[in-house]
XYZ file of N, CA, C and O in Angstrom:
720
model
N 83.540 129.823 131.386
C 82.134 129.609 131.605
C 81.955 129.049 133.013
O 82.601 128.082 133.396
N 81.067 129.665 133.784
C 80.835 129.169 135.129
C 79.928 127.953 135.087
O 79.247 127.698 134.098
N 79.896 127.238 136.199
C 79.107 126.016 136.236
C 77.623 126.301 136.058
O 76.907 125.508 135.462
N 77.146 127.429 136.535
C 75.728 127.753 136.381
C 75.380 128.101 134.941
O 74.229 128.014 134.549
N 76.385 128.487 134.142
C 76.165 128.813 132.735
C 76.261 127.594 131.828
O 75.871 127.653 130.674
N 76.787 126.481 132.332
C 76.950 125.287 131.514
C 75.601 124.665 131.207
O 74.689 124.675 132.024
N 75.523 124.084 130.043
C 74.303 123.422 129.599
C 74.648 121.965 129.309
O 75.691 121.668 128.734
N 73.766 121.064 129.710
C 73.972 119.653 129.429
C 73.861 119.434 127.930
O 72.908 119.887 127.292
N 74.863 118.785 127.358
C 74.860 118.476 125.921
C 74.228 117.117 125.705
O 74.612 116.153 126.341
N 73.272 117.048 124.822
C 72.608 115.787 124.475
C 73.215 115.301 123.166
O 73.224 116.030 122.175
N 73.735 114.071 123.169
C 74.368 113.496 121.985
C 73.772 112.122 121.717
O 73.141 111.523 122.584
N 73.985 111.625 120.506
C 73.489 110.287 120.166
C 74.316 109.203 120.838
O 73.772 108.222 121.317
N 75.634 109.351 120.844
C 76.487 108.283 121.382
C 77.743 108.863 122.036
O 78.293 109.855 121.576
N 78.147 108.194 123.104
C 79.429 108.462 123.751
C 80.212 107.155 123.744
O 79.642 106.083 123.953
N 81.502 107.255 123.500
C 82.384 106.085 123.501
C 83.413 106.308 124.606
O 84.195 107.252 124.539
N 83.402 105.439 125.601
C 84.327 105.544 126.723
C 85.156 104.264 126.801
O 84.620 103.167 126.634
N 86.441 104.405 127.075
C 87.290 103.227 127.237
C 88.380 103.524 128.255
O 88.628 104.674 128.614
N 89.004 102.474 128.725
C 90.168 102.565 129.609
C 89.924 103.417 130.853
O 90.773 104.210 131.237
N 88.792 103.213 131.479
C 88.490 103.911 132.730
C 89.295 103.302 133.876
O 89.767 104.004 134.751
N 89.470 101.996 133.883
C 90.264 101.261 134.864
C 89.769 101.444 136.303
O 90.553 101.725 137.211
N 88.456 101.270 136.503
C 87.922 101.252 137.868
C 88.599 100.116 138.617
O 88.788 99.031 138.078
N 88.961 100.368 139.866
C 89.655 99.356 140.655
C 91.152 99.552 140.656
O 91.882 98.829 141.321
N 91.623 100.546 139.929
C 93.049 100.880 139.908
C 93.202 102.241 140.593
O 92.360 103.122 140.426
N 94.240 102.410 141.332
C 94.390 103.647 142.113
C 94.475 104.919 141.256
O 93.746 105.846 141.498
N 95.351 104.989 140.284
C 95.447 106.258 139.552
C 94.417 106.335 138.417
O 94.718 106.065 137.262
N 93.177 106.641 138.769
C 92.148 106.841 137.756
C 91.726 108.303 137.786
O 92.048 109.028 138.727
N 91.015 108.715 136.767
C 90.569 110.114 136.689
C 89.047 110.147 136.838
O 88.327 110.641 135.990
N 88.591 109.602 137.956
C 87.170 109.451 138.207
C 86.476 110.801 138.323
O 85.360 110.965 137.829
N 87.090 111.758 138.972
C 86.448 113.077 139.114
C 86.173 113.686 137.743
O 85.086 114.240 137.499
N 87.136 113.562 136.825
C 86.951 114.108 135.481
C 85.846 113.369 134.719
O 85.033 113.972 134.033
N 85.815 112.040 134.862
C 84.764 111.257 134.210
C 83.401 111.619 134.778
O 82.436 111.806 134.029
N 83.308 111.728 136.073
C 82.054 112.092 136.720
C 81.575 113.458 136.229
O 80.392 113.638 135.919
N 82.488 114.406 136.144
C 82.137 115.740 135.652
C 81.689 115.691 134.191
O 80.698 116.321 133.802
N 82.394 114.920 133.382
C 82.029 114.775 131.973
C 80.617 114.206 131.839
O 79.789 114.717 131.081
N 80.331 113.149 132.600
C 79.010 112.526 132.528
C 77.914 113.456 133.052
O 76.771 113.389 132.614
N 78.278 114.312 133.949
C 77.316 115.282 134.503
C 76.824 116.246 133.435
O 75.686 116.691 133.471
N 77.679 116.576 132.469
C 77.354 117.587 131.464
C 77.074 117.002 130.083
O 76.947 117.740 129.117
N 77.001 115.682 129.986
C 76.712 115.021 128.709
C 75.675 113.926 128.903
O 75.839 113.081 129.783
N 74.646 113.941 128.095
C 73.641 112.881 128.077
C 73.680 112.253 126.703
O 73.863 112.943 125.707
N 73.497 110.942 126.665
C 73.577 110.234 125.387
C 72.432 109.241 125.266
O 71.957 108.699 126.268
N 72.038 108.989 124.027
C 71.075 107.922 123.770
C 71.737 106.579 124.057
O 71.113 105.678 124.617
N 73.013 106.459 123.642
C 73.771 105.218 123.835
C 75.164 105.557 124.357
O 75.809 106.473 123.857
N 75.604 104.794 125.348
C 76.987 104.899 125.825
C 77.647 103.549 125.576
O 77.133 102.505 125.978
N 78.772 103.579 124.881
C 79.576 102.389 124.635
C 80.730 102.395 125.629
O 81.526 103.330 125.656
N 80.797 101.364 126.452
C 81.910 101.171 127.371
C 82.816 100.142 126.710
O 82.536 98.953 126.708
N 83.910 100.644 126.112
C 84.707 99.811 125.220
C 86.016 99.395 125.892
O 87.069 99.971 125.672
N 85.933 98.397 126.727
C 87.117 97.740 127.265
C 87.844 98.442 128.376
O 87.960 99.657 128.419
N 88.312 97.641 129.302
C 89.126 98.078 130.426
C 88.401 99.118 131.283
O 89.011 100.043 131.808
N 87.109 98.935 131.419
C 86.311 99.816 132.277
C 86.587 99.461 133.730
O 86.814 100.325 134.566
N 86.563 98.179 134.045
C 86.914 97.677 135.373
C 88.243 96.944 135.233
O 88.378 96.072 134.385
N 89.219 97.321 136.040
C 90.543 96.712 135.931
C 90.659 95.527 136.892
O 91.164 95.647 138.012
N 90.169 94.380 136.440
C 90.213 93.157 137.244
C 91.660 92.747 137.514
O 91.981 92.265 138.600
N 92.546 92.967 136.535
C 93.963 92.622 136.729
C 94.524 93.350 137.953
O 95.188 92.754 138.791
N 94.267 94.661 138.032
C 94.795 95.462 139.144
C 94.186 95.011 140.465
O 94.875 94.940 141.482
N 92.897 94.684 140.446
C 92.226 94.290 141.690
C 92.683 92.918 142.172
O 92.629 92.637 143.367
N 93.165 92.068 141.259
C 93.710 90.773 141.683
C 95.010 90.968 142.455
O 95.314 90.225 143.372
N 95.787 91.966 142.056
C 97.056 92.247 142.739
C 96.820 92.915 144.094
O 97.458 92.599 145.076
N 95.921 93.892 144.091
C 95.651 94.657 145.311
C 94.253 95.243 145.187
O 94.045 96.158 144.383
N 93.328 94.731 145.986
C 91.941 95.178 145.860
C 91.818 96.634 146.256
O 92.281 97.054 147.317
N 91.222 97.413 145.376
C 91.017 98.845 145.599
C 89.680 99.214 144.958
O 89.501 99.031 143.756
N 88.741 99.673 145.764
C 87.438 100.071 145.229
C 86.852 101.170 146.109
O 86.014 100.923 146.981
N 87.266 102.423 145.880
C 86.739 103.527 146.691
C 85.295 103.865 146.297
O 84.801 103.446 145.252
N 84.647 104.631 147.122
C 83.241 104.981 146.877
C 83.061 105.723 145.558
O 82.022 105.591 144.910
N 84.062 106.472 145.108
C 83.960 107.192 143.836
C 83.810 106.229 142.663
O 83.110 106.526 141.688
N 84.443 105.065 142.750
C 84.317 104.062 141.688
C 82.911 103.468 141.715
O 82.299 103.239 140.675
N 82.419 103.227 142.905
C 81.063 102.726 143.052
C 80.043 103.743 142.518
O 79.056 103.363 141.891
N 80.298 105.008 142.761
C 79.415 106.074 142.275
C 79.309 106.042 140.758
O 78.213 106.196 140.199
N 80.426 105.835 140.078
C 80.410 105.777 138.605
C 79.589 104.582 138.131
O 78.760 104.697 137.227
N 79.795 103.417 138.751
C 79.024 102.227 138.367
C 77.540 102.484 138.588
O 76.707 102.194 137.723
N 77.206 103.049 139.734
C 75.802 103.350 140.029
C 75.227 104.353 139.033
O 74.064 104.247 138.623
N 76.036 105.307 138.614
C 75.590 106.298 137.624
C 75.256 105.605 136.300
O 74.220 105.877 135.696
N 76.141 104.705 135.854
C 75.863 103.972 134.613
C 74.582 103.142 134.745
O 73.751 103.121 133.839
N 74.423 102.456 135.868
C 73.229 101.638 136.066
C 71.963 102.495 136.101
O 70.931 102.123 135.538
N 72.034 103.642 136.749
C 70.894 104.566 136.791
C 70.552 105.069 135.395
O 69.383 105.116 134.995
N 71.568 105.431 134.625
C 71.347 105.888 133.246
C 70.662 104.789 132.433
O 69.734 105.055 131.673
N 71.159 103.547 132.601
C 70.611 102.416 131.843
C 69.144 102.178 132.198
O 68.343 101.825 131.331
N 68.782 102.370 133.444
C 67.392 102.160 133.860
C 66.461 103.252 133.342
O 65.279 103.007 133.151
N 66.980 104.437 133.121
C 66.101 105.559 132.813
C 66.040 105.970 131.348
O 64.971 106.143 130.802
N 67.156 106.197 130.712
C 67.036 106.782 129.373
C 68.172 106.437 128.412
O 68.115 106.774 127.247
N 69.202 105.807 128.894
C 70.395 105.598 128.084
C 70.637 104.113 127.858
O 70.603 103.326 128.802
N 70.893 103.753 126.610
C 71.300 102.373 126.327
C 72.795 102.281 126.618
O 73.585 103.087 126.132
N 73.181 101.297 127.417
C 74.597 101.104 127.754
C 75.034 99.772 127.159
O 74.436 98.732 127.435
N 76.095 99.832 126.348
C 76.656 98.636 125.728
C 78.095 98.498 126.216
O 78.911 99.399 126.033
N 78.374 97.372 126.853
C 79.690 97.115 127.441
C 80.409 96.044 126.630
O 79.929 94.922 126.488
N 81.562 96.418 126.079
C 82.427 95.508 125.332
C 83.668 95.270 126.203
O 84.535 96.139 126.282
N 83.755 94.133 126.884
C 84.911 93.902 127.759
C 86.241 93.886 126.992
O 86.296 93.464 125.835
N 87.282 94.336 127.668
C 88.631 94.308 127.105
C 89.487 93.313 127.860
O 88.979 92.473 128.605
N 90.792 93.406 127.694
C 91.677 92.442 128.343
C 91.733 92.622 129.865
O 91.838 91.642 130.591
N 91.634 93.835 130.367
C 91.703 94.043 131.816
C 90.410 93.650 132.524
O 90.416 93.436 133.723
N 89.305 93.611 131.784
C 88.032 93.184 132.378
C 87.462 91.977 131.624
O 86.259 91.800 131.493
N 88.383 91.128 131.158
C 87.997 89.970 130.354
C 87.112 88.985 131.114
O 86.398 88.179 130.502
N 87.097 89.035 132.439
C 86.232 88.146 133.221
C 84.766 88.355 132.846
O 83.959 87.423 132.923
N 84.429 89.545 132.382
C 83.049 89.839 131.987
C 82.683 89.177 130.660
O 81.507 89.117 130.310
N 83.675 88.691 129.929
C 83.372 88.002 128.664
C 82.574 86.721 128.907
O 81.884 86.252 128.015
N 82.648 86.189 130.104
C 81.841 85.011 130.441
C 80.346 85.329 130.410
O 79.524 84.420 130.391
N 80.013 86.615 130.424
C 78.612 87.036 130.478
C 78.132 87.686 129.177
O 77.065 88.299 129.147
N 78.920 87.556 128.108
C 78.524 88.091 126.809
C 77.170 87.499 126.420
O 76.921 86.305 126.597
N 76.312 88.363 125.920
C 74.972 87.934 125.527
C 73.942 88.133 126.620
O 72.763 87.873 126.415
N 74.384 88.603 127.774
C 73.452 88.862 128.866
C 73.413 90.356 129.161
O 74.191 91.138 128.609
N 72.512 90.717 130.026
C 72.416 92.102 130.496
C 72.590 92.102 132.004
O 72.100 91.216 132.696
N 73.285 93.086 132.484
C 73.493 93.268 133.914
C 72.944 94.633 134.279
O 73.514 95.651 133.887
N 71.821 94.654 134.982
C 71.227 95.941 135.348
C 70.937 96.807 134.143
O 71.188 97.997 134.152
N 70.443 96.223 133.067
C 70.110 96.912 131.811
C 71.346 97.341 131.015
O 71.252 98.136 130.093
N 72.514 96.826 131.375
C 73.739 97.052 130.605
C 73.963 95.798 129.765
O 74.094 94.703 130.309
N 73.976 95.954 128.445
C 74.181 94.826 127.537
C 75.669 94.518 127.430
O 76.471 95.413 127.144
N 76.048 93.264 127.626
C 77.445 92.843 127.530
C 77.613 92.091 126.218
O 76.950 91.089 125.977
N 78.483 92.608 125.338
C 78.670 92.058 123.994
C 80.157 92.005 123.653
O 80.968 92.690 124.268
N 80.511 91.177 122.647
C 81.910 91.160 122.187
C 82.161 92.277 121.189
O 83.284 92.772 121.069
N 81.113 92.653 120.450
C 81.225 93.755 119.494
C 79.824 94.260 119.179
O 78.833 93.648 119.578
N 79.771 95.383 118.496
C 78.488 95.990 118.146
C 78.710 96.879 116.929
O 79.793 97.427 116.747
N 77.685 97.036 116.114
C 77.760 97.951 114.975
C 76.921 99.178 115.312
O 75.718 99.072 115.576
N 77.573 100.322 115.349
C 76.911 101.600 115.619
C 76.650 102.306 114.293
O 77.549 102.393 113.457
N 75.451 102.799 114.116
C 75.143 103.554 112.908
C 75.139 105.039 113.239
O 74.428 105.492 114.139
N 75.957 105.802 112.505
C 76.067 107.235 112.734
C 74.831 107.942 112.187
O 74.030 107.363 111.452
N 74.688 109.214 112.521
C 73.545 110.003 112.073
C 73.473 110.071 110.549
O 72.385 110.147 109.979
N 74.629 110.013 109.879
C 74.637 110.087 108.412
C 74.643 108.696 107.756
O 74.906 108.566 106.564
N 74.378 107.650 108.546
C 74.204 106.314 107.991
C 75.452 105.455 107.895
O 75.384 104.307 107.467
N 76.610 105.979 108.301
C 77.816 105.147 108.288
C 77.738 104.129 109.410
O 77.138 104.372 110.446
N 78.367 102.989 109.182
C 78.361 101.918 110.190
C 79.765 101.781 110.777
O 80.743 101.644 110.041
N 79.831 101.826 112.098
C 81.101 101.708 112.805
C 81.097 100.430 113.632
O 80.158 100.164 114.388
N 82.154 99.653 113.490
C 82.283 98.417 114.264
C 82.958 98.767 115.586
O 84.069 99.302 115.623
N 82.291 98.469 116.678
C 82.796 98.771 118.008
C 83.255 97.465 118.646
O 82.457 96.555 118.861
N 84.544 97.363 118.920
C 85.117 96.176 119.554
C 86.360 96.602 120.316
O 86.804 97.744 120.209
N 86.932 95.693 121.093
C 88.169 96.002 121.799
C 89.314 95.302 121.093
O 89.234 94.107 120.800
N 90.379 96.020 120.829
C 91.475 95.517 120.013
C 92.303 94.407 120.606
O 93.066 93.761 119.883
N 92.174 94.151 121.900
C 93.017 93.116 122.502
C 92.758 91.752 121.880
O 93.635 90.901 121.881
N 91.571 91.546 121.316
C 91.248 90.260 120.698
C 92.088 89.999 119.445
O 92.179 88.872 118.973
N 92.695 91.054 118.916
C 93.464 90.954 117.671
C 94.941 91.244 117.882
O 95.698 91.358 116.931
N 95.351 91.344 119.127
C 96.738 91.629 119.487
C 97.435 90.308 119.795
O 97.052 89.598 120.724
N 98.461 89.955 119.010
C 99.150 88.681 119.208
C 99.788 88.574 120.583
O 99.864 87.490 121.149
N 100.257 89.694 121.125
C 100.865 89.643 122.453
C 99.813 89.230 123.470
O 100.036 88.375 124.319
N 98.638 89.828 123.380
C 97.573 89.537 124.337
C 97.031 88.129 124.170
O 96.768 87.429 125.148
N 96.856 87.701 122.924
C 96.223 86.406 122.691
C 97.206 85.240 122.727
O 96.839 84.154 123.139
N 98.434 85.434 122.298
C 99.385 84.312 122.192
C 100.463 84.316 123.268
O 100.996 83.269 123.613
N 100.827 85.471 123.748
C 101.917 85.585 124.712
C 101.426 86.359 125.934
O 101.898 87.451 126.223
N 100.479 85.782 126.626
C 99.840 86.462 127.754
C 100.850 86.934 128.794
O 100.682 87.988 129.399
N 101.919 86.188 128.994
C 102.904 86.566 130.002
C 103.517 87.930 129.687
O 103.854 88.683 130.608
N 103.644 88.276 128.401
C 104.185 89.588 128.031
C 103.204 90.681 128.446
O 103.599 91.728 128.960
N 101.916 90.423 128.238
C 100.889 91.387 128.657
C 100.912 91.587 130.164
O 100.829 92.713 130.655
N 101.016 90.486 130.893
C 101.041 90.566 132.352
C 102.293 91.309 132.814
O 102.226 92.177 133.691
N 103.433 91.018 132.207
C 104.672 91.716 132.542
C 104.532 93.215 132.264
O 104.927 94.052 133.085
N 103.957 93.554 131.122
C 103.741 94.960 130.787
C 102.829 95.645 131.785
O 103.080 96.780 132.209
N 101.771 94.955 132.203
C 100.835 95.522 133.163
C 101.502 95.741 134.514
O 101.348 96.790 135.136
N 102.274 94.763 134.970
C 102.980 94.882 136.253
C 104.005 96.022 136.180
O 104.127 96.826 137.106
N 104.713 96.119 135.066
C 105.701 97.191 134.885
C 105.033 98.557 134.898
O 105.523 99.497 135.534
N 103.916 98.671 134.190
C 103.181 99.939 134.141
C 102.724 100.330 135.547
O 102.872 101.477 135.962
N 102.203 99.362 136.304
C 101.742 99.641 137.663
C 102.905 100.114 138.535
O 102.757 101.062 139.310
N 104.054 99.494 138.386
C 105.235 99.914 139.146
C 105.625 101.346 138.779
O 105.941 102.161 139.660
N 105.588 101.662 137.486
C 105.913 103.025 137.052
C 104.941 104.044 137.641
O 105.339 105.144 138.037
N 103.679 103.684 137.709
C 102.676 104.591 138.275
C 102.982 104.853 139.745
O 102.903 105.994 140.212
N 103.347 103.815 140.491
C 103.679 103.991 141.911
C 104.937 104.847 142.077
O 104.978 105.727 142.941
N 105.951 104.595 141.265
C 107.166 105.402 141.311
C 106.838 106.848 140.952
O 107.351 107.796 141.554
N 105.924 107.017 139.986
C 105.541 108.356 139.547
C 104.902 109.165 140.684
O 105.082 110.376 140.773
N 104.163 108.486 141.559
C 103.571 109.187 142.707
C 104.664 109.817 143.569
O 104.547 110.958 144.005
N 105.731 109.041 143.807
C 106.850 109.569 144.598
C 107.533 110.727 143.873
O 107.891 111.734 144.487
N 107.712 110.573 142.565
C 108.319 111.653 141.779
C 107.445 112.911 141.809
O 107.963 114.030 141.933
N 106.142 112.742 141.706
C 105.231 113.891 141.731
C 105.303 114.612 143.065
O 105.318 115.845 143.120
N 105.364 113.841 144.145
C 105.490 114.435 145.471
C 106.796 115.219 145.575
O 106.814 116.367 146.045
N 107.879 114.619 145.101
C 109.179 115.301 145.120
C 109.155 116.560 144.264
O 109.675 117.602 144.678
N 108.558 116.487 143.099
C 108.481 117.652 142.203
C 107.704 118.788 142.855
O 108.089 119.950 142.757
N 106.593 118.440 143.548
C 105.807 119.482 144.238
C 106.628 120.127 145.349
O 106.619 121.343 145.511
N 107.343 119.305 146.126
C 108.145 119.837 147.226
C 109.282 120.726 146.722
O 109.683 121.665 147.388
N 109.796 120.394 145.523
C 110.876 121.197 144.939
C 110.343 122.401 144.159
O 111.125 123.191 143.642
N 109.036 122.499 144.049
C 108.436 123.627 143.330
C 108.493 123.487 141.820
O 108.388 124.476 141.101
N 108.697 122.275 141.351
C 108.711 122.037 139.905
C 107.274 121.778 139.485
O 106.682 120.771 139.854
N 106.707 122.690 138.738
C 105.284 122.616 138.410
C 104.983 121.746 137.212
O 105.865 121.241 136.530
N 103.715 121.570 137.002
C 103.248 120.837 135.831
C 103.220 119.336 136.022
O 104.012 118.783 136.782
N 102.314 118.707 135.333
C 102.174 117.258 135.403
C 103.208 116.602 134.489
O 103.423 117.045 133.376
N 103.852 115.569 134.976
C 104.778 114.791 134.178
C 104.569 113.335 134.530
O 104.507 112.964 135.703
N 104.438 112.483 133.537
C 104.161 111.077 133.762
C 105.341 110.212 133.346
O 105.719 110.198 132.173
N 105.875 109.480 134.297
C 106.968 108.549 134.026
C 106.484 107.432 133.101
O 107.200 107.029 132.181
N 105.257 106.959 133.304
C 104.710 105.900 132.457
C 104.584 106.375 131.005
O 104.928 105.649 130.069
N 104.099 107.602 130.811
C 103.997 108.144 129.450
C 105.379 108.297 128.816
O 105.572 107.986 127.638
N 106.339 108.771 129.619
C 107.703 108.919 129.134
C 108.250 107.564 128.675
O 108.833 107.430 127.599
N 108.042 106.529 129.504
C 108.536 105.191 129.165
C 107.864 104.676 127.905
O 108.525 104.092 127.038
N 106.564 104.879 127.773
C 105.848 104.414 126.571
C 106.410 105.060 125.307
O 106.544 104.410 124.272
N 106.724 106.344 125.389
C 107.229 107.059 124.217
C 108.672 106.701 123.865
O 109.083 106.837 122.724
N 109.443 106.246 124.858
C 110.875 106.070 124.633
C 111.382 104.636 124.680
O 112.568 104.405 124.491
N 110.530 103.680 124.960
C 110.949 102.284 124.979
C 110.841 101.748 123.559
O 109.842 101.908 122.892
N 111.863 101.068 123.120
C 111.973 100.476 121.788
C 112.032 101.533 120.789
O 112.148 102.105 120.043
C-alpha cells in the first residue's frame, strides 16, 4: 500500500511504553510514522518514555525526540487525552503524580474501560519488581550493561554491513535470551 493510499486509523486507546527518549538507540522514526497513521481518544504512555537514567550518564536529546514530545503535547491540546504513567527510567516524573503537564495527566496507575466494558489496570511493573524496589544497584548494573551492549552492537552492525552479512542482529537481545 502506498502512502497516498493509507488511511488514518481512529481507535479508542493506544498503549505505548519503553520509548526511551534521551537514549541513542531509539526507534523514533517508526514511532513518528505510527502516530502519523493512528489517532486515539486516549494515549497511555506507560513507563520509560523518557530515559532519565541514560541522560544522566550522557545527555542526548536530538530534535527528533523533541518532535515526538511536541506531537504528544499538540495531541493533548487538541483532541487526545494523554495519560502518562512513569516507569523506573523516568521515575523523576513520579514527583509530579496528580498534576498535568501541558494537558498530559501524570498518574501512578489508571483504570481503562474497554469498548465491551472490561476494566484494565494500567500501571508500570517496576513498582512490583523486587530487584527495582529493593536492590536498586542490580537495576543500575543491568542498565549500564545493556547500554554497553548497545554500543558494542553498533560496532558489530557496522562490521556486519562491511562484511556483507545482512539482516538485523541484536547483541542485547541475544544476551537477554541466553543469560541465566
